[in-house]
Amino acid sequence: MPGKIPTLLFLIATASLSLAADNPLTSLDSPIVIYQAGGDYEGLRDNLEDAITGRGMIVTNTLHISQMLERTAGDTGLSTKIYERAESLEFCSILYSYRMSLAHPANMATCPLTISIYQKAGDREHTYLAFRRPRLLGKSADVEKAIVRLLGGIVEEALE
């Protein structure tokens, strides 16, 4: 039995980490949804891009947030390091863009959709994925929920 207890503890710890990664850190009414994972930034970033493109969408732009902040720190005086690494991936879905625009033409201002990936300064052990909950005009409750499901599904697939 001595060998079984460490194995059991390992399995419980692994299952706990898996469950934590699948659940957002933020509440259901939070304007930003945040998920936490282990420290493999590159692998998670690749998974995120694959989850987006696997749904037939193209990453149209990558914002290199941490590089921008580091590059401009001397000129702006904004020298407190916030991130080890941080990027935002922008993409669009014609289906959701159309549905948003049907609810109200000004909803196109929420495109492109964005999911951010980052590690906090001094912490390479955790990587975070985050996205905004849409707040749309018009009769848009159904499309808002659908977009949150889309973004959440992308993040959850990236975390697998």
PDB file of C-alpha atoms in Angstrom:
ATOM      1  CA  MET A   1       0.000   0.000   0.000  1.00  0.00           C
ATOM      2  CA  PRO A   2       2.913   2.469   0.464  1.00  0.00           C
ATOM      3  CA  GLY A   3       3.240   3.035  -3.300  1.00  0.00           C
ATOM      4  CA  LYS A   4      -0.479   3.571  -3.800  1.00  0.00           C
ATOM      5  CA  ILE A   5      -0.853   6.664  -1.609  1.00  0.00           C
ATOM      6  CA  PRO A   6       1.609   8.857  -3.587  1.00  0.00           C
ATOM      7  CA  THR A   7      -0.003   7.665  -6.815  1.00  0.00           C
ATOM      8  CA  LEU A   8      -3.460   8.499  -5.478  1.00  0.00           C
ATOM      9  CA  LEU A   9      -2.291  11.934  -4.307  1.00  0.00           C
ATOM     10  CA  PHE A  10      -0.755  12.575  -7.736  1.00  0.00           C
ATOM     11  CA  LEU A  11      -4.010  11.627  -9.476  1.00  0.00           C
ATOM     12  CA  ILE A  12      -6.062  13.856  -7.169  1.00  0.00           C
ATOM     13  CA  ALA A  13      -3.684  16.788  -7.694  1.00  0.00           C
ATOM     14  CA  THR A  14      -3.708  16.297 -11.472  1.00  0.00           C
ATOM     15  CA  ALA A  15      -7.511  16.120 -11.562  1.00  0.00           C
ATOM     16  CA  SER A  16      -7.746  19.258  -9.420  1.00  0.00           C
ATOM     17  CA  LEU A  17      -5.452  21.175 -11.768  1.00  0.00           C
ATOM     18  CA  SER A  18      -7.461  19.996 -14.756  1.00  0.00           C
ATOM     19  CA  LEU A  19     -10.734  21.103 -13.184  1.00  0.00           C
ATOM     20  CA  ALA A  20      -9.264  24.466 -12.182  1.00  0.00           C
ATOM     21  CA  ALA A  21      -8.112  25.090 -15.746  1.00  0.00           C
ATOM     22  CA  ASP A  22     -11.595  24.398 -17.120  1.00  0.00           C
ATOM     23  CA  ASN A  23     -13.323  26.894 -14.828  1.00  0.00           C
ATOM     24  CA  PRO A  24     -12.939  30.653 -15.104  1.00  0.00           C
ATOM     25  CA  LEU A  25     -11.378  32.521 -12.196  1.00  0.00           C
ATOM     26  CA  THR A  26     -13.925  35.305 -12.619  1.00  0.00           C
ATOM     27  CA  SER A  27     -17.600  35.417 -11.679  1.00  0.00           C
ATOM     28  CA  LEU A  28     -20.418  35.011 -14.195  1.00  0.00           C
ATOM     29  CA  ASP A  29     -21.144  38.747 -14.174  1.00  0.00           C
ATOM     30  CA  SER A  30     -17.527  39.834 -14.647  1.00  0.00           C
ATOM     31  CA  PRO A  31     -16.885  41.866 -17.832  1.00  0.00           C
ATOM     32  CA  ILE A  32     -13.702  39.856 -18.430  1.00  0.00           C
ATOM     33  CA  VAL A  33     -13.454  36.068 -18.253  1.00  0.00           C
ATOM     34  CA  ILE A  34     -10.094  34.731 -17.031  1.00  0.00           C
ATOM     35  CA  TYR A  35      -8.802  31.156 -17.078  1.00  0.00           C
ATOM     36  CA  GLN A  36      -5.556  29.989 -15.459  1.00  0.00           C
ATOM     37  CA  ALA A  37      -3.289  27.190 -16.654  1.00  0.00           C
ATOM     38  CA  GLY A  38       0.229  25.901 -16.081  1.00  0.00           C
ATOM     39  CA  GLY A  39       3.319  27.716 -17.243  1.00  0.00           C
ATOM     40  CA  ASP A  40       3.758  26.434 -20.824  1.00  0.00           C
ATOM     41  CA  TYR A  41       3.151  29.761 -22.571  1.00  0.00           C
ATOM     42  CA  GLU A  42       4.297  28.696 -26.053  1.00  0.00           C
ATOM     43  CA  GLY A  43       2.323  25.453 -26.039  1.00  0.00           C
ATOM     44  CA  LEU A  44      -0.807  27.170 -24.792  1.00  0.00           C
ATOM     45  CA  ARG A  45      -0.428  29.951 -27.352  1.00  0.00           C
ATOM     46  CA  ASP A  46      -0.117  27.373 -30.141  1.00  0.00           C
ATOM     47  CA  ASN A  47      -3.188  25.542 -28.800  1.00  0.00           C
ATOM     48  CA  LEU A  48      -5.105  28.824 -28.715  1.00  0.00           C
ATOM     49  CA  GLU A  49      -4.295  29.594 -32.337  1.00  0.00           C
ATOM     50  CA  ASP A  50      -5.208  26.028 -33.350  1.00  0.00           C
ATOM     51  CA  ALA A  51      -8.544  26.280 -31.506  1.00  0.00           C
ATOM     52  CA  ILE A  52      -9.353  29.502 -33.385  1.00  0.00           C
ATOM     53  CA  THR A  53      -8.322  28.278 -36.831  1.00  0.00           C
ATOM     54  CA  GLY A  54      -9.947  24.895 -36.184  1.00  0.00           C
ATOM     55  CA  ARG A  55     -13.266  26.731 -36.135  1.00  0.00           C
ATOM     56  CA  GLY A  56     -12.660  28.170 -39.592  1.00  0.00           C
ATOM     57  CA  MET A  57     -11.477  31.592 -38.437  1.00  0.00           C
ATOM     58  CA  ILE A  58      -8.181  33.308 -39.167  1.00  0.00           C
ATOM     59  CA  VAL A  59      -6.031  35.114 -36.613  1.00  0.00           C
ATOM     60  CA  THR A  60      -5.874  38.477 -38.376  1.00  0.00           C
ATOM     61  CA  ASN A  61      -3.538  40.193 -35.953  1.00  0.00           C
ATOM     62  CA  THR A  62      -1.394  39.474 -32.928  1.00  0.00           C
ATOM     63  CA  LEU A  63      -0.788  42.335 -30.527  1.00  0.00           C
ATOM     64  CA  HIS A  64       2.541  41.858 -28.744  1.00  0.00           C
ATOM     65  CA  ILE A  65       1.546  43.674 -25.559  1.00  0.00           C
ATOM     66  CA  SER A  66       4.529  42.833 -23.339  1.00  0.00           C
ATOM     67  CA  GLN A  67       7.020  43.724 -26.088  1.00  0.00           C
ATOM     68  CA  MET A  68       5.281  47.058 -26.691  1.00  0.00           C
ATOM     69  CA  LEU A  69       5.354  47.920 -22.990  1.00  0.00           C
ATOM     70  CA  GLU A  70       9.034  46.966 -22.687  1.00  0.00           C
ATOM     71  CA  ARG A  71       9.985  48.852 -25.852  1.00  0.00           C
ATOM     72  CA  THR A  72       8.269  52.072 -24.781  1.00  0.00           C
ATOM     73  CA  ALA A  73       9.030  51.974 -21.031  1.00  0.00           C
ATOM     74  CA  GLY A  74      12.010  54.330 -21.268  1.00  0.00           C
ATOM     75  CA  ASP A  75      10.164  56.937 -23.333  1.00  0.00           C
ATOM     76  CA  THR A  76       6.929  56.854 -21.349  1.00  0.00           C
ATOM     77  CA  GLY A  77       8.255  56.429 -17.822  1.00  0.00           C
ATOM     78  CA  LEU A  78       5.920  53.458 -17.404  1.00  0.00           C
ATOM     79  CA  SER A  79       8.634  51.219 -16.029  1.00  0.00           C
ATOM     80  CA  THR A  80       6.748  48.815 -13.736  1.00  0.00           C
ATOM     81  CA  LYS A  81       6.884  45.407 -15.373  1.00  0.00           C
ATOM     82  CA  ILE A  82       3.377  43.907 -15.551  1.00  0.00           C
ATOM     83  CA  TYR A  83       3.920  40.843 -17.744  1.00  0.00           C
ATOM     84  CA  GLU A  84       6.578  38.258 -18.436  1.00  0.00           C
ATOM     85  CA  ARG A  85       4.819  37.730 -21.761  1.00  0.00           C
ATOM     86  CA  ALA A  86       1.513  38.996 -23.094  1.00  0.00           C
ATOM     87  CA  GLU A  87      -0.213  38.860 -26.461  1.00  0.00           C
ATOM     88  CA  SER A  88      -3.736  39.363 -27.756  1.00  0.00           C
ATOM     89  CA  LEU A  89      -4.961  37.382 -30.752  1.00  0.00           C
ATOM     90  CA  GLU A  90      -7.604  39.041 -32.933  1.00  0.00           C
ATOM     91  CA  PHE A  91      -9.954  37.083 -35.169  1.00  0.00           C
ATOM     92  CA  CYS A  92     -13.423  37.348 -36.630  1.00  0.00           C
ATOM     93  CA  SER A  93     -16.360  35.116 -37.431  1.00  0.00           C
ATOM     94  CA  ILE A  94     -18.593  36.249 -40.282  1.00  0.00           C
ATOM     95  CA  LEU A  95     -21.533  34.388 -38.708  1.00  0.00           C
ATOM     96  CA  TYR A  96     -21.249  36.196 -35.369  1.00  0.00           C
ATOM     97  CA  SER A  97     -20.448  39.526 -37.035  1.00  0.00           C
ATOM     98  CA  TYR A  98     -23.618  39.184 -39.092  1.00  0.00           C
ATOM     99  CA  ARG A  99     -25.741  38.213 -36.076  1.00  0.00           C
ATOM    100  CA  MET A 100     -24.352  41.131 -34.034  1.00  0.00           C
ATOM    101  CA  SER A 101     -24.997  43.564 -36.864  1.00  0.00           C
ATOM    102  CA  LEU A 102     -28.571  42.304 -37.268  1.00  0.00           C
ATOM    103  CA  ALA A 103     -29.213  43.143 -33.611  1.00  0.00           C
ATOM    104  CA  HIS A 104     -27.815  46.657 -34.153  1.00  0.00           C
ATOM    105  CA  PRO A 105     -25.514  47.979 -36.914  1.00  0.00           C
ATOM    106  CA  ALA A 106     -23.186  49.681 -34.390  1.00  0.00           C
ATOM    107  CA  ASN A 107     -22.324  46.302 -32.853  1.00  0.00           C
ATOM    108  CA  MET A 108     -19.673  45.918 -35.550  1.00  0.00           C
ATOM    109  CA  ALA A 109     -17.522  48.036 -33.212  1.00  0.00           C
ATOM    110  CA  THR A 110     -16.956  44.904 -31.123  1.00  0.00           C
ATOM    111  CA  CYS A 111     -15.142  43.156 -33.980  1.00  0.00           C
ATOM    112  CA  PRO A 112     -12.610  41.668 -34.092  1.00  0.00           C
ATOM    113  CA  LEU A 113     -12.990  39.233 -31.237  1.00  0.00           C
ATOM    114  CA  THR A 114      -9.915  39.033 -29.011  1.00  0.00           C
ATOM    115  CA  ILE A 115      -8.452  36.479 -26.632  1.00  0.00           C
ATOM    116  CA  SER A 116      -5.426  37.478 -24.582  1.00  0.00           C
ATOM    117  CA  ILE A 117      -2.717  35.197 -23.239  1.00  0.00           C
ATOM    118  CA  TYR A 118      -0.295  36.357 -20.571  1.00  0.00           C
ATOM    119  CA  GLN A 119       2.026  35.533 -17.718  1.00  0.00           C
ATOM    120  CA  LYS A 120       2.276  37.961 -14.831  1.00  0.00           C
ATOM    121  CA  ALA A 121       5.646  39.540 -14.060  1.00  0.00           C
ATOM    122  CA  GLY A 122       7.733  37.226 -11.908  1.00  0.00           C
ATOM    123  CA  ASP A 123       5.430  34.225 -12.427  1.00  0.00           C
ATOM    124  CA  ARG A 124       6.306  31.847 -15.233  1.00  0.00           C
ATOM    125  CA  GLU A 125       4.461  29.024 -13.451  1.00  0.00           C
ATOM    126  CA  HIS A 126       1.013  30.235 -14.544  1.00  0.00           C
ATOM    127  CA  THR A 127      -0.372  31.330 -17.879  1.00  0.00           C
ATOM    128  CA  TYR A 128      -3.703  33.102 -18.203  1.00  0.00           C
ATOM    129  CA  LEU A 129      -6.227  33.335 -21.025  1.00  0.00           C
ATOM    130  CA  ALA A 130      -8.786  36.142 -20.963  1.00  0.00           C
ATOM    131  CA  PHE A 131     -11.564  37.578 -23.111  1.00  0.00           C
ATOM    132  CA  ARG A 132     -14.220  40.296 -22.836  1.00  0.00           C
ATOM    133  CA  ARG A 133     -17.886  39.488 -22.470  1.00  0.00           C
ATOM    134  CA  PRO A 134     -19.674  41.349 -25.260  1.00  0.00           C
ATOM    135  CA  ARG A 135     -22.177  44.038 -24.317  1.00  0.00           C
ATOM    136  CA  LEU A 136     -24.161  44.630 -27.480  1.00  0.00           C
ATOM    137  CA  LEU A 137     -26.945  46.978 -28.543  1.00  0.00           C
ATOM    138  CA  GLY A 138     -30.390  45.938 -29.713  1.00  0.00           C
ATOM    139  CA  LYS A 139     -32.025  42.573 -29.194  1.00  0.00           C
ATOM    140  CA  SER A 140     -28.719  40.821 -28.749  1.00  0.00           C
ATOM    141  CA  ALA A 141     -28.996  38.575 -25.672  1.00  0.00           C
ATOM    142  CA  ASP A 142     -28.863  35.383 -27.757  1.00  0.00           C
ATOM    143  CA  VAL A 143     -25.845  36.447 -29.793  1.00  0.00           C
ATOM    144  CA  GLU A 144     -24.041  37.699 -26.659  1.00  0.00           C
ATOM    145  CA  LYS A 145     -24.475  34.260 -25.077  1.00  0.00           C
ATOM    146  CA  ALA A 146     -23.379  32.560 -28.298  1.00  0.00           C
ATOM    147  CA  ILE A 147     -20.206  34.662 -28.467  1.00  0.00           C
ATOM    148  CA  VAL A 148     -19.347  33.867 -24.840  1.00  0.00           C
ATOM    149  CA  ARG A 149     -19.867  30.156 -25.630  1.00  0.00           C
ATOM    150  CA  LEU A 150     -17.629  30.502 -28.709  1.00  0.00           C
ATOM    151  CA  LEU A 151     -14.833  32.279 -26.829  1.00  0.00           C
ATOM    152  CA  GLY A 152     -15.141  29.970 -23.822  1.00  0.00           C
ATOM    153  CA  GLY A 153     -15.053  26.932 -26.100  1.00  0.00           C
ATOM    154  CA  ILE A 154     -11.903  28.196 -27.815  1.00  0.00           C
ATOM    155  CA  VAL A 155     -10.198  28.773 -24.458  1.00  0.00           C
ATOM    156  CA  GLU A 156     -11.288  25.419 -23.050  1.00  0.00           C
ATOM    157  CA  GLU A 157     -10.012  23.621 -26.155  1.00  0.00           C
ATOM    158  CA  ALA A 158      -6.687  25.453 -25.854  1.00  0.00           C
ATOM    159  CA  LEU A 159      -6.427  24.288 -22.239  1.00  0.00           C
ATOM    160  CA  GLU A 160      -6.938  20.587 -23.090  1.00  0.00           C
TER     161      GLU A 160
END
